[in-house]
Structures are given as structure tokens and as C-alpha cells.
Amino acid sequence: MAKTIFIETLQEGDRIDELFLVKSARLAETRAGKPYLILTVMDKSGELTGPVWDNAERFQELCQPGECIRVKGMVQSYREKLQLKVDEVTPVAKEETDMADFLPATIHSRTEMAAELQKIISTVTNPFIRKLLGRFFKKGEIWDRFQDAPAAKGIHHAYVGGLLEHTLSMARVADMLSGHYEGVDRSLLIAGALLHDLGKIEELYMENGLIDYTARGRLKGHLVIGSEMVGKVAAQIADFPEELLEQLQHLILSHHGRQEYGSPTVPMTVEAFLLNYIDELDSKMNVLEQLRRKLNSTEMSWSDYQRSLERYLYLNALQDEKTEAGRKEEGLTVRQQTLF
């Protein structure tokens, strides 16, 4: 059963009879006490929310998060935003669909990004750091999961391959800045960029296209998990310097910049300062990129209020030279049930 219409192309007044993935389905009540369903559906291009006023309990049974459904209805506008008016919902077996149509994914080739990341590792001059990086970013379970993983549940790089894209982007910037500022330990800074979000492969999981936190992720968070992972592997490398390990773990534990942002400690080294700002810059630029990809006009216009950035943005559409190859590449449809 082929999907032909995607959310990013929908306009007010469109009648639809199309396949979507259920992101969430939550029961609520009107002021009169009547139950209704707040349904959010998604595909690789975006998501759409709308209320289901009648037969809410029946529709909730059909609309389980992560399930594919066929929706008949109309696209409406409410408070200057598109929403979905649902008339009919029919369950669809996943075997009859191509999950690549529903999973948001990096537009870049994961194969090419992985190769570039490996090349960067080969330029690290500190032998202990290079050996440590080789233990994580080589053929094996961790490396495979890293290439599939999203970088977040929401906000930035929250899609298949997002962690690889974010990490590589940060490593590129770290490489540039390490040569720009005097006295920066390039090996340390590159390692910080590559390892800072390593714990996210244990913090988050993606099942049926939905990203959520693992129990370990909620209890510890990816900064602590990543620091523990690095400590465990460093212990397996003969004569790994204790001070070097502490510097690497400091990079991971402080990269959010402030304790109120989730860092157990604040940046206290040159490399930690740089890593914090590189991470913040790359995450915010990805937010802007995602917004610009949703625009149709090259003319500058104002966005809706962006809560994550606490401001309106004046943007135009991004002129995209990429193709859809990155979205449908190596094995995206094979790992349909659980990506990591």
C-alpha cells in the first residue's frame, strides 16, 4: 500500500485519504465533560494534530502510538495553524507499508558521514585518545547503533541518523576552532565532539518511529551514561593516563554549560568551554535549518514563536541541493521495528 501524500504538502481545505503513523492519541474532555481525542499523526516530512470529537474512545483503541493508520478527513486552519479533522480511521498492517515513508531521517548519506568521521579520527595525534575512539567508532554494535540513533527526542536532530549528523558537524567545527585559538588541545577537543553525546544510544530508543527515553536514560541522563562508557573502555587500555580520562569525562559532563541545563559540572577547561558553545551553536542551527526546510518562499518572513529559542525568527526557505537519497539509504526499511 503506497503512500502518495506527505504532511509538508498539505494545505487548508485539502481532503485526504492517506496513510500516517500515529505519534500520540490522548483523551481529553470538553468543558461539558464530553470526551474527545487529541490525535497527532506523522510521516517523514512532519506531523499534524487535530481533535476527534465523536466516538473518542473507539478511535483511541485504533490509534495506538507507533501504529500505521489510514485517515480520511480534511485539513483545516485553527489559530493560523493547520490541523486535521478526522472523519474515519482504518488500521493498516506495517507489512503493507514502507516505514521509510514515516520515519524522519537525515537528508545526508550516513555512509558518507560515517566515512568522514572515521577520517577525522585518523588525524587525532594523541595515541591514547585515538585508541579510545577506535574502540567506540569501529565495526560493532555501538557503532551500528550510533549511525542509526537520533540526537534527541525533539527540538534538534530528532531523526534517524541525527546523532551521527550532529556529532560530525561538531567535529568539523572543533577542527576549525582548534587551529584558530592558540593553546587548544586538538585531540581533546575532537574527542569531546565525538564522545559528548555517546550516552544517547543508551538514553533514548526508537521503536516504530517514536523516540522516547529508556529507564536508564531517565534515571541517569546521557552525560553520566557517556562518562561511564568512556571510563569503562579507558580502563581496558593499558596505561591510559588518569588525568587524560578525567579531562575527557569533564568534557562530557560539562558540555551543557550550566548545572540548570543538566550538566553535573560547568566547563572549566579551554576545550570544555569551546565544546559547550559548539554544541549549543550546532543544535540551534539545526532548529533553524528544520524551520527553513518547511518554508516554501525564498522571501523573508516571520516564523511562529519558537519556544525553544524564546523568540520569533525572520527566515526564508533553504535552497536545498540535497536529494532524498539520504532518507531512503542503507537499510532504513530493514530495521522497521526497533532501530536501536
Short mmCIF file of C-alpha atoms in Angstrom, two decimals:
data_model
loop_
_atom_site.label_atom_id
_atom_site.label_comp_id
_atom_site.label_asym_id
_atom_site.label_seq_id
_atom_site.Cartn_x
_atom_site.Cartn_y
_atom_site.Cartn_z
CA MET A 1 0.00 0.00 0.00
CA ALA A 2 1.83 3.09 -1.24
CA LYS A 3 1.82 6.47 0.46
CA THR A 4 1.42 9.33 -2.02
CA ILE A 5 0.73 12.48 0.02
CA PHE A 6 3.02 13.89 2.71
CA ILE A 7 2.21 16.31 5.50
CA GLU A 8 4.55 19.05 4.30
CA THR A 9 2.50 19.38 1.09
CA LEU A 10 -0.93 19.68 2.76
CA GLN A 11 -2.90 22.92 2.54
CA GLU A 12 -6.06 24.22 4.13
CA GLY A 13 -9.14 22.68 2.54
CA ASP A 14 -7.41 19.53 1.27
CA ARG A 15 -9.46 16.33 1.50
CA ILE A 16 -7.24 13.40 2.42
CA ASP A 17 -7.41 9.62 2.33
CA GLU A 18 -3.87 8.73 3.28
CA LEU A 19 -1.52 6.63 5.42
CA PHE A 20 0.12 8.04 8.56
CA LEU A 21 1.96 6.85 11.66
CA VAL A 22 0.30 7.60 15.00
CA LYS A 23 2.59 9.73 17.16
CA SER A 24 0.17 10.20 20.06
CA ALA A 25 -3.51 9.83 20.90
CA ARG A 26 -4.66 11.44 24.14
CA LEU A 27 -8.14 11.58 25.62
CA ALA A 28 -9.36 14.91 26.95
CA GLU A 29 -12.70 16.39 27.99
CA THR A 30 -14.67 19.41 26.87
CA ARG A 31 -15.99 21.85 29.47
CA ALA A 32 -19.26 19.94 29.31
CA GLY A 33 -17.45 16.73 30.26
CA LYS A 34 -17.65 15.09 26.84
CA PRO A 35 -14.54 13.05 25.93
CA TYR A 36 -12.63 13.83 22.76
CA LEU A 37 -9.37 12.58 21.30
CA ILE A 38 -6.32 14.72 20.53
CA LEU A 39 -4.68 12.80 17.69
CA THR A 40 -1.22 13.53 16.29
CA VAL A 41 -0.07 11.73 13.16
CA MET A 42 3.29 11.90 11.41
CA ASP A 43 5.28 10.97 8.36
CA LYS A 44 8.87 11.66 7.36
CA SER A 45 8.02 15.25 6.40
CA GLY A 46 6.34 16.37 9.62
CA GLU A 47 3.37 15.93 11.91
CA LEU A 48 -0.23 17.09 12.14
CA THR A 49 -2.58 17.30 15.11
CA GLY A 50 -6.32 17.56 15.38
CA PRO A 51 -9.27 16.75 17.65
CA VAL A 52 -11.60 13.81 17.13
CA TRP A 53 -14.90 14.91 18.64
CA ASP A 54 -17.09 11.83 18.16
CA ASN A 55 -16.50 8.23 19.28
CA ALA A 56 -13.27 9.25 21.02
CA GLU A 57 -12.86 6.00 22.97
CA ARG A 58 -13.31 3.86 19.86
CA PHE A 59 -10.83 5.92 17.87
CA GLN A 60 -8.28 5.74 20.71
CA GLU A 61 -8.35 1.94 20.54
CA LEU A 62 -7.48 2.15 16.83
CA CYS A 63 -4.90 4.91 17.19
CA GLN A 64 -2.11 3.38 19.27
CA PRO A 65 1.23 5.24 19.15
CA GLY A 66 3.57 3.68 16.62
CA GLU A 67 0.78 2.07 14.60
CA CYS A 68 0.04 2.82 10.96
CA ILE A 69 -3.46 4.06 10.12
CA ARG A 70 -5.39 5.19 7.08
CA VAL A 71 -7.06 8.55 7.73
CA LYS A 72 -9.95 10.11 5.87
CA GLY A 73 -10.69 13.71 6.67
CA MET A 74 -9.98 17.35 5.90
CA VAL A 75 -7.16 19.78 6.59
CA GLN A 76 -8.40 22.87 8.41
CA SER A 77 -6.84 26.00 9.87
CA TYR A 78 -7.09 26.84 13.57
CA ARG A 79 -5.33 29.85 15.04
CA GLU A 80 -3.27 30.17 11.86
CA LYS A 81 -2.05 26.55 12.10
CA LEU A 82 -3.11 23.56 10.04
CA GLN A 83 -4.95 20.82 11.88
CA LEU A 84 -6.64 17.59 10.93
CA LYS A 85 -10.39 16.99 11.03
CA VAL A 86 -10.75 13.20 11.16
CA ASP A 87 -13.78 11.52 9.63
CA GLU A 88 -12.63 7.91 9.53
CA VAL A 89 -9.67 5.81 10.71
CA THR A 90 -8.71 2.34 9.48
CA PRO A 91 -5.81 0.28 10.91
CA VAL A 92 -3.08 -0.75 8.45
CA ALA A 93 -0.58 -3.59 8.90
CA LYS A 94 3.04 -2.42 8.89
CA GLU A 95 3.90 -5.22 6.48
CA GLU A 96 1.80 -3.41 3.89
CA THR A 97 3.74 -0.15 4.20
CA ASP A 98 7.24 1.20 3.65
CA MET A 99 8.39 2.58 7.02
CA ALA A 100 10.84 4.87 5.23
CA ASP A 101 7.76 6.95 4.37
CA PHE A 102 7.08 7.60 8.05
CA LEU A 103 10.46 7.87 9.77
CA PRO A 104 12.11 11.29 9.75
CA ALA A 105 15.74 10.78 8.72
CA THR A 106 18.83 12.79 7.92
CA ILE A 107 18.92 14.02 4.35
CA HIS A 108 22.64 13.27 4.26
CA SER A 109 24.22 9.94 3.37
CA ARG A 110 25.02 8.06 6.56
CA THR A 111 27.63 6.06 4.67
CA GLU A 112 29.47 9.22 3.64
CA MET A 113 29.16 10.81 7.08
CA ALA A 114 30.49 7.66 8.76
CA ALA A 115 33.48 7.59 6.42
CA GLU A 116 34.26 11.26 7.13
CA LEU A 117 34.04 10.70 10.88
CA GLN A 118 36.50 7.80 10.59
CA LYS A 119 38.85 10.03 8.62
CA ILE A 120 38.75 12.68 11.36
CA ILE A 121 39.62 10.04 13.97
CA SER A 122 42.68 9.05 11.92
CA THR A 123 44.03 12.61 12.31
CA VAL A 124 43.95 12.56 16.12
CA THR A 125 47.57 12.65 17.26
CA ASN A 126 47.22 11.57 20.91
CA PRO A 127 47.67 7.76 20.75
CA PHE A 128 45.54 7.03 23.82
CA ILE A 129 42.64 9.15 22.58
CA ARG A 130 42.88 7.68 19.08
CA LYS A 131 42.81 4.16 20.54
CA LEU A 132 39.84 5.05 22.77
CA LEU A 133 37.89 6.48 19.84
CA GLY A 134 38.66 3.37 17.81
CA ARG A 135 37.01 1.21 20.46
CA PHE A 136 33.72 3.09 20.01
CA PHE A 137 33.69 4.10 16.36
CA LYS A 138 34.54 0.87 14.62
CA LYS A 139 32.57 -2.08 13.31
CA GLY A 140 30.37 -3.41 16.07
CA GLU A 141 27.12 -2.91 17.98
CA ILE A 142 27.89 0.55 19.39
CA TRP A 143 28.99 1.93 16.02
CA ASP A 144 25.96 0.45 14.26
CA ARG A 145 23.56 1.93 16.84
CA PHE A 146 25.37 5.28 16.73
CA GLN A 147 24.78 5.63 12.99
CA ASP A 148 21.02 5.00 13.35
CA ALA A 149 20.37 6.94 16.55
CA PRO A 150 18.58 10.29 16.82
CA ALA A 151 20.36 13.05 18.73
CA ALA A 152 17.28 13.99 20.78
CA LYS A 153 13.65 13.17 21.43
CA GLY A 154 12.66 16.52 19.98
CA ILE A 155 13.94 20.02 19.09
CA HIS A 156 17.19 19.24 17.19
CA HIS A 157 18.45 16.31 15.10
CA ALA A 158 15.49 14.21 16.31
CA TYR A 159 15.55 11.74 13.43
CA VAL A 160 17.27 8.60 12.19
CA GLY A 161 20.96 9.42 11.69
CA GLY A 162 20.63 12.63 13.69
CA LEU A 163 23.29 11.71 16.24
CA LEU A 164 25.84 10.94 13.52
CA GLU A 165 24.98 14.17 11.67
CA HIS A 166 25.22 16.30 14.85
CA THR A 167 28.45 14.66 16.01
CA LEU A 168 30.18 15.00 12.65
CA SER A 169 29.10 18.63 12.32
CA MET A 170 30.53 19.40 15.75
CA ALA A 171 33.79 17.61 14.91
CA ARG A 172 34.16 19.75 11.78
CA VAL A 173 33.70 22.95 13.80
CA ALA A 174 36.00 21.68 16.55
CA ASP A 175 38.69 21.05 13.93
CA MET A 176 38.38 24.62 12.64
CA LEU A 177 38.40 26.26 16.08
CA SER A 178 41.27 24.17 17.40
CA GLY A 179 43.51 25.85 14.83
CA HIS A 180 42.02 29.29 15.33
CA TYR A 181 42.59 29.69 19.06
CA GLU A 182 46.09 29.36 20.49
CA GLY A 183 46.80 26.64 23.03
CA VAL A 184 43.82 24.36 22.27
CA ASP A 185 44.46 20.63 22.59
CA ARG A 186 43.02 19.47 19.27
CA SER A 187 42.95 15.80 20.23
CA LEU A 188 40.94 16.56 23.37
CA LEU A 189 38.51 18.87 21.60
CA ILE A 190 37.90 16.45 18.72
CA ALA A 191 37.37 13.64 21.22
CA GLY A 192 34.90 15.78 23.15
CA ALA A 193 32.93 16.50 19.98
CA LEU A 194 32.82 12.81 19.06
CA LEU A 195 32.03 11.47 22.53
CA HIS A 196 29.87 14.20 24.09
CA ASP A 197 26.52 12.59 23.17
CA LEU A 198 27.66 8.96 23.07
CA GLY A 199 25.40 8.18 26.02
CA LYS A 200 22.34 8.92 23.91
CA ILE A 201 22.49 5.46 22.37
CA GLU A 202 21.57 4.23 25.85
CA GLU A 203 19.42 7.20 26.92
CA LEU A 204 16.99 7.06 24.00
CA TYR A 205 15.30 4.36 21.99
CA MET A 206 13.26 4.45 18.81
CA GLU A 207 10.50 1.95 18.25
CA ASN A 208 8.01 2.08 15.41
CA GLY A 209 9.26 5.55 14.55
CA LEU A 210 8.68 7.04 18.03
CA ILE A 211 11.58 8.34 20.12
CA ASP A 212 11.43 8.02 23.90
CA TYR A 213 13.64 7.66 26.96
CA THR A 214 14.87 4.36 28.34
CA ALA A 215 14.60 3.73 32.08
CA ARG A 216 18.37 4.16 32.36
CA GLY A 217 18.18 7.35 30.34
CA ARG A 218 15.62 8.91 32.66
CA LEU A 219 17.46 7.82 35.80
CA LYS A 220 20.96 8.94 34.78
CA GLY A 221 20.89 11.01 31.60
CA HIS A 222 23.26 10.78 28.66
CA LEU A 223 26.04 12.88 30.20
CA VAL A 224 26.54 10.49 33.11
CA ILE A 225 25.99 7.43 30.91
CA GLY A 226 28.52 8.66 28.35
CA SER A 227 31.10 9.42 31.04
CA GLU A 228 30.66 5.92 32.44
CA MET A 229 31.02 4.35 28.98
CA VAL A 230 34.28 6.21 28.36
CA GLY A 231 35.62 5.30 31.79
CA LYS A 232 34.87 1.63 31.25
CA VAL A 233 36.63 1.47 27.89
CA ALA A 234 39.62 3.55 29.06
CA ALA A 235 40.14 1.00 31.84
CA GLN A 236 40.65 -1.64 29.16
CA ILE A 237 43.50 0.31 27.51
CA ALA A 238 46.91 -0.33 29.08
CA ASP A 239 48.44 2.66 30.90
CA PHE A 240 45.65 5.05 29.93
CA PRO A 241 46.55 8.28 31.79
CA GLU A 242 44.18 9.01 34.66
CA GLU A 243 44.38 12.78 34.16
CA LEU A 244 43.55 12.41 30.47
CA LEU A 245 40.49 10.32 31.35
CA GLU A 246 39.36 12.96 33.84
CA GLN A 247 39.69 15.66 31.16
CA LEU A 248 37.66 13.60 28.69
CA GLN A 249 34.95 12.89 31.26
CA HIS A 250 34.88 16.58 32.19
CA LEU A 251 34.17 17.43 28.55
CA ILE A 252 31.20 15.07 28.52
CA LEU A 253 29.84 16.05 31.95
CA SER A 254 30.07 19.81 31.35
CA HIS A 255 29.02 20.16 27.71
CA HIS A 256 25.54 21.52 28.53
CA GLY A 257 27.28 24.51 30.05
CA ARG A 258 25.24 25.04 33.20
CA GLN A 259 24.01 22.85 36.01
CA GLU A 260 20.45 24.07 35.48
CA TYR A 261 20.74 22.74 31.91
CA GLY A 262 21.64 19.26 33.14
CA SER A 263 25.42 19.39 33.45
CA PRO A 264 26.75 17.96 36.73
CA THR A 265 29.56 20.50 36.46
CA VAL A 266 30.35 23.63 34.42
CA PRO A 267 33.12 23.92 31.80
CA MET A 268 36.46 24.55 33.47
CA THR A 269 38.98 23.94 30.68
CA VAL A 270 39.64 25.65 27.37
CA GLU A 271 38.38 22.64 25.45
CA ALA A 272 35.26 22.34 27.63
CA PHE A 273 34.36 26.00 27.01
CA LEU A 274 34.69 25.53 23.26
CA LEU A 275 32.75 22.26 23.27
CA ASN A 276 29.82 23.80 25.13
CA TYR A 277 29.46 26.63 22.61
CA ILE A 278 29.97 24.33 19.62
CA ASP A 279 27.19 22.06 20.89
CA GLU A 280 24.84 24.98 21.51
CA LEU A 281 25.59 26.50 18.11
CA ASP A 282 25.08 23.28 16.17
CA SER A 283 21.82 22.38 17.92
CA LYS A 284 20.33 25.84 17.34
CA MET A 285 21.43 25.97 13.72
CA ASN A 286 19.69 22.64 13.15
CA VAL A 287 16.47 24.08 14.59
CA LEU A 288 16.72 26.96 12.12
CA GLU A 289 17.52 24.56 9.28
CA GLN A 290 14.46 22.41 10.01
CA LEU A 291 12.25 25.50 10.08
CA ARG A 292 13.67 26.78 6.80
CA ARG A 293 13.12 23.42 5.09
CA LYS A 294 9.42 23.74 5.86
CA LEU A 295 9.14 27.14 4.14
CA ASN A 296 8.16 27.45 0.50
CA SER A 297 9.16 31.02 -0.30
CA THR A 298 12.63 32.49 -0.76
CA GLU A 299 11.20 35.78 0.53
CA MET A 300 11.97 36.62 4.17
CA SER A 301 9.04 36.13 6.56
CA TRP A 302 8.35 35.77 10.27
CA SER A 303 8.00 32.38 11.91
CA ASP A 304 5.65 31.42 14.70
CA TYR A 305 7.02 31.97 18.19
CA GLN A 306 9.75 29.40 18.79
CA ARG A 307 9.50 28.30 22.39
CA SER A 308 12.85 26.50 22.41
CA LEU A 309 14.63 29.67 21.25
CA GLU A 310 12.31 32.11 23.07
CA ARG A 311 11.83 34.37 20.04
CA TYR A 312 10.28 34.86 16.61
CA LEU A 313 12.59 34.27 13.65
CA TYR A 314 12.91 36.11 10.34
CA LEU A 315 13.71 33.42 7.77
CA ASN A 316 13.43 32.35 4.16
CA ALA A 317 13.33 28.89 2.61
CA LEU A 318 16.59 26.96 2.49
CA GLN A 319 17.77 26.29 -1.03
CA ASP A 320 18.32 22.55 -0.73
CA GLU A 321 20.84 20.94 -3.04
CA LYS A 322 20.45 17.54 -1.37
CA THR A 323 18.28 14.72 -2.64
CA GLU A 324 16.08 12.20 -0.90
CA ALA A 325 18.84 9.60 -1.17
CA GLY A 326 19.86 10.12 2.45
CA ARG A 327 16.33 9.39 3.67
CA LYS A 328 16.00 6.07 1.88
CA GLU A 329 19.55 4.84 2.08
CA GLU A 330 21.15 1.77 3.58
CA GLY A 331 18.71 -0.40 5.44
CA LEU A 332 16.25 2.21 6.68
CA THR A 333 13.34 -0.04 5.79
CA VAL A 334 15.02 -3.15 7.18
CA ARG A 335 15.15 -2.05 10.82
CA GLN A 336 11.44 -1.29 10.96
CA GLN A 337 10.53 -2.40 14.44
CA THR A 338 13.39 -1.27 16.70
CA LEU A 339 16.26 0.75 15.35
CA PHE A 340 18.40 0.51 18.46
#
